[in-house]
Amino acid sequence: MTAAPAGEAEPERARTGLKAQTANVLNLLDRPLTSYYLVIGCTLLLLTLGLTMVLSASSVISLKNTGSAFSLLQKQATWVALGLPLMLLTAMLPMRTFRVLAYPIMLLAVLGLALVLVPGLGQSAGGATRWLSFGGGFQLQPSEPAKLGLVLWGADLLARKEKLRMLTDWKQLLIPLLPGTGLIVILVMLGDDLGTTLVLFVIFLALLWVIGAPMRLFVGVSALVLMLTCILIVVEPYRMQRLTGFLDPSGDPLGAGYQSNQGLYMLGSGGWFGTGVGEGRAKWEYLPHGDTDFIFAVLGEELGLVGTLIVLSLFGLLTYAGLRIARRVRDPFMRLAATGITAWIVVQAIVNIGAVINVLPITGIPLPLVSYGGSSLIPTLIALGILLSFAKREPGARQALAARGPGPGARVLSWLGLGPR
């Protein structure tokens, strides 16, 4: 047998090496704790990027308003310091705890959304009444925990019906899931919060999709959601201004199209690698809401195309991890809740980023884990803790964790009698 010519041997070795590397990556993704570590890693990296960008975007306005460039960063860091232990605590809880808590969370969310509409308690910002004010500068946005309540309540409801084999009738798919979702949506819409309304509808549709709703029912509900969205846009002048500003940003560059134009300019000026952290111009009050709704534009200006692609990759990996958990767990409740949580976080990120790059109208919802704000951050971290809890119930995950030994969080819960059984 003759040896291959030298010119042919090099490409052959390159192909063999590529196949080996691909096999290694696939083997890594097939490990029992892959989802668990992906959720933790993506969460921590996005939180780190978020804290950095909040400081950069808010330093000038914080200095102007409070005399300290770090005031908003300190608040965000406080919420992160509160949210991370809650995420780890949630990850240690057994599945039955989430099913028990689903109904109280749902009821509290409805109560909170109703209180927002009470004059003197509800606070308006950006055209929407979405905040509860408790005095002393402490505010809460009940629509954020409402997303968590809808996911857990809807997943538990459909899982119970599936166990009783009641989902052969399309009415059982919608009742009482549709009225419950409708109640939350109506309360949110009475506060003029269209962005959160869309996310709630996405959670509802994700639950229907996973449970296997007939395509005609799914399409019909989707069409109804689209029609209601169009009506809500038409009847509210400021939403129509946002829509016209989206369709024609140059038509009113100093009015309806100003924020969108500035966001695109900041993204474009970042180039490949950005101007450098803290060196952007958006923070000098050129870009409205640069620390919240348009923080992705600040990130693009200071970290460039590379920074934006890193953020997109992290959300892509988070999507993969969430759907992997939903596919691998055996319990219907976990499958439904994992899909609902993944849809909530990822679609919210898509809507936020889509508004910044001007492929979607501006809705005023934050970028998960990155934007400033504790009302959004803490429920999101709790939801990710639930994903971690489910990830530990994937095939082989318990054995892998047992071989690794209990962490400090598990030991504390064991002492308190709250550990998984």
CSV table of C-alpha atoms in Angstrom, one decimal, residues 248-407:
chain,number,residue,atom,x,y,z
A,248,ASP,CA,-40.2,56.1,8.9
A,249,PRO,CA,-37.5,57.1,11.3
A,250,SER,CA,-36.3,60.0,9.1
A,251,GLY,CA,-39.8,61.5,8.9
A,252,ASP,CA,-39.6,63.1,12.4
A,253,PRO,CA,-35.9,62.8,13.3
A,254,LEU,CA,-36.2,65.0,16.4
A,255,GLY,CA,-39.5,63.6,17.6
A,256,ALA,CA,-40.9,60.1,17.1
A,257,GLY,CA,-37.8,58.8,15.3
A,258,TYR,CA,-35.2,60.4,17.6
A,259,GLN,CA,-34.6,57.5,20.0
A,260,SER,CA,-34.5,55.0,17.2
A,261,ASN,CA,-32.1,57.1,15.1
A,262,GLN,CA,-29.8,57.7,18.1
A,263,GLY,CA,-29.8,54.0,18.9
A,264,LEU,CA,-28.8,53.1,15.3
A,265,TYR,CA,-26.1,55.8,15.3
A,266,MET,CA,-24.6,54.5,18.5
A,267,LEU,CA,-24.5,51.0,17.2
A,268,GLY,CA,-23.0,52.1,13.9
A,269,SER,CA,-20.3,54.2,15.6
A,270,GLY,CA,-19.0,51.2,17.6
A,271,GLY,CA,-17.4,49.5,14.6
A,272,TRP,CA,-15.9,46.1,15.1
A,273,PHE,CA,-14.5,46.5,18.7
A,274,GLY,CA,-16.2,49.6,20.0
A,275,THR,CA,-15.0,52.9,21.5
A,276,GLY,CA,-14.0,51.2,24.8
A,277,VAL,CA,-15.9,50.8,28.0
A,278,GLY,CA,-16.9,54.2,29.4
A,279,GLU,CA,-15.7,56.0,26.2
A,280,GLY,CA,-19.1,56.1,24.5
A,281,ARG,CA,-21.1,59.3,23.8
A,282,ALA,CA,-24.6,57.9,24.5
A,283,LYS,CA,-24.2,58.5,28.3
A,284,TRP,CA,-24.0,62.3,27.6
A,285,GLU,CA,-27.8,62.3,27.4
A,286,TYR,CA,-27.8,61.8,23.6
A,287,LEU,CA,-29.7,58.5,23.9
A,288,PRO,CA,-32.9,58.4,26.0
A,289,HIS,CA,-33.2,55.4,28.4
A,290,GLY,CA,-29.7,54.2,27.6
A,291,ASP,CA,-29.5,52.3,30.9
A,292,THR,CA,-32.8,50.4,30.4
A,293,ASP,CA,-34.6,49.9,27.1
A,294,PHE,CA,-31.7,50.9,24.9
A,295,ILE,CA,-28.7,49.5,26.8
A,296,PHE,CA,-28.0,47.2,23.8
A,297,ALA,CA,-27.1,50.4,21.8
A,298,VAL,CA,-24.7,51.5,24.5
A,299,LEU,CA,-23.2,48.0,24.5
A,300,GLY,CA,-22.8,48.2,20.7
A,301,GLU,CA,-21.1,51.6,20.8
A,302,GLU,CA,-18.6,50.7,23.5
A,303,LEU,CA,-17.9,47.0,22.8
A,304,GLY,CA,-18.6,47.1,19.0
A,305,LEU,CA,-20.0,44.3,16.8
A,306,VAL,CA,-17.9,41.7,18.8
A,307,GLY,CA,-19.7,42.7,22.0
A,308,THR,CA,-23.2,42.5,20.5
A,309,LEU,CA,-22.4,39.1,19.0
A,310,ILE,CA,-21.2,37.9,22.4
A,311,VAL,CA,-24.5,39.0,23.9
A,312,LEU,CA,-26.5,37.3,21.1
A,313,SER,CA,-24.5,34.1,21.5
A,314,LEU,CA,-25.1,34.1,25.3
A,315,PHE,CA,-28.9,34.4,24.7
A,316,GLY,CA,-28.6,31.7,22.0
A,317,LEU,CA,-26.9,29.3,24.4
A,318,LEU,CA,-29.5,30.1,27.1
A,319,THR,CA,-32.2,29.3,24.6
A,320,TYR,CA,-30.5,26.0,23.8
A,321,ALA,CA,-30.1,25.1,27.5
A,322,GLY,CA,-33.8,25.9,28.2
A,323,LEU,CA,-35.1,23.9,25.3
A,324,ARG,CA,-32.7,21.0,26.1
A,325,ILE,CA,-34.1,20.9,29.6
A,326,ALA,CA,-37.7,20.9,28.3
A,327,ARG,CA,-36.8,18.1,25.9
A,328,ARG,CA,-35.0,15.9,28.4
A,329,VAL,CA,-37.1,16.1,31.5
A,330,ARG,CA,-39.9,13.5,31.9
A,331,ASP,CA,-42.4,15.4,34.0
A,332,PRO,CA,-45.1,17.4,32.0
A,333,PHE,CA,-45.0,20.2,34.4
A,334,MET,CA,-41.3,20.7,34.1
A,335,ARG,CA,-41.5,20.4,30.3
A,336,LEU,CA,-44.2,23.1,30.2
A,337,ALA,CA,-42.6,25.4,32.7
A,338,ALA,CA,-39.1,25.2,31.2
A,339,THR,CA,-40.5,26.1,27.7
A,340,GLY,CA,-42.5,28.9,29.1
A,341,ILE,CA,-39.6,30.4,31.0
A,342,THR,CA,-37.3,30.1,28.0
A,343,ALA,CA,-39.9,31.7,25.7
A,344,TRP,CA,-40.4,34.6,28.2
A,345,ILE,CA,-36.7,35.4,28.5
A,346,VAL,CA,-35.7,34.9,24.9
A,347,VAL,CA,-38.6,36.6,23.3
A,348,GLN,CA,-38.2,39.6,25.6
A,349,ALA,CA,-34.6,39.8,24.5
A,350,ILE,CA,-35.5,39.6,20.9
A,351,VAL,CA,-38.2,42.3,21.2
A,352,ASN,CA,-35.7,44.6,23.1
A,353,ILE,CA,-32.8,44.1,20.6
A,354,GLY,CA,-35.2,44.2,17.6
A,355,ALA,CA,-36.3,47.7,18.8
A,356,VAL,CA,-32.8,48.9,19.1
A,357,ILE,CA,-31.7,47.7,15.6
A,358,ASN,CA,-35.0,49.1,14.2
A,359,VAL,CA,-36.5,45.8,13.0
A,360,LEU,CA,-39.3,46.0,15.6
A,361,PRO,CA,-41.3,49.0,17.0
A,362,ILE,CA,-40.1,50.3,20.4
A,363,THR,CA,-42.2,48.7,23.2
A,364,GLY,CA,-40.2,49.8,26.3
A,365,ILE,CA,-39.3,46.4,27.8
A,366,PRO,CA,-35.8,45.8,29.3
A,367,LEU,CA,-33.1,43.4,28.1
A,368,PRO,CA,-33.1,40.5,30.5
A,369,LEU,CA,-30.2,40.4,33.0
A,370,VAL,CA,-28.6,43.4,31.3
A,371,SER,CA,-30.9,46.4,31.7
A,372,TYR,CA,-31.1,48.4,34.9
A,373,GLY,CA,-34.0,47.5,37.1
A,374,GLY,CA,-34.7,45.2,40.0
A,375,SER,CA,-38.4,44.5,39.2
A,376,SER,CA,-37.3,42.7,36.1
A,377,LEU,CA,-34.0,41.3,37.3
A,378,ILE,CA,-35.2,39.4,40.4
A,379,PRO,CA,-38.1,37.5,38.8
A,380,THR,CA,-35.9,36.6,35.9
A,381,LEU,CA,-33.2,35.2,38.2
A,382,ILE,CA,-35.8,33.2,40.1
A,383,ALA,CA,-37.1,31.8,36.8
A,384,LEU,CA,-33.5,30.8,35.9
A,385,GLY,CA,-33.2,29.2,39.3
A,386,ILE,CA,-36.3,27.1,38.4
A,387,LEU,CA,-34.6,26.1,35.2
A,388,LEU,CA,-31.5,25.0,37.2
A,389,SER,CA,-33.8,22.9,39.5
A,390,PHE,CA,-35.2,21.2,36.4
A,391,ALA,CA,-31.8,20.7,34.9
A,392,LYS,CA,-30.8,18.7,37.9
A,393,ARG,CA,-33.6,16.3,37.1
A,394,GLU,CA,-32.4,15.5,33.6
A,395,PRO,CA,-31.3,11.8,33.0
A,396,GLY,CA,-28.0,11.2,34.7
A,397,ALA,CA,-27.8,14.7,36.3
A,398,ARG,CA,-28.5,13.5,39.9
A,399,GLN,CA,-25.7,10.9,39.7
A,400,ALA,CA,-23.3,13.5,38.3
A,401,LEU,CA,-24.2,15.9,41.1
A,402,ALA,CA,-23.9,13.2,43.7
A,403,ALA,CA,-20.4,12.3,42.4
A,404,ARG,CA,-19.4,16.0,42.7
A,405,GLY,CA,-20.8,16.3,46.2
A,406,PRO,CA,-23.2,18.8,47.7
A,407,GLY,CA,-22.5,22.5,47.4
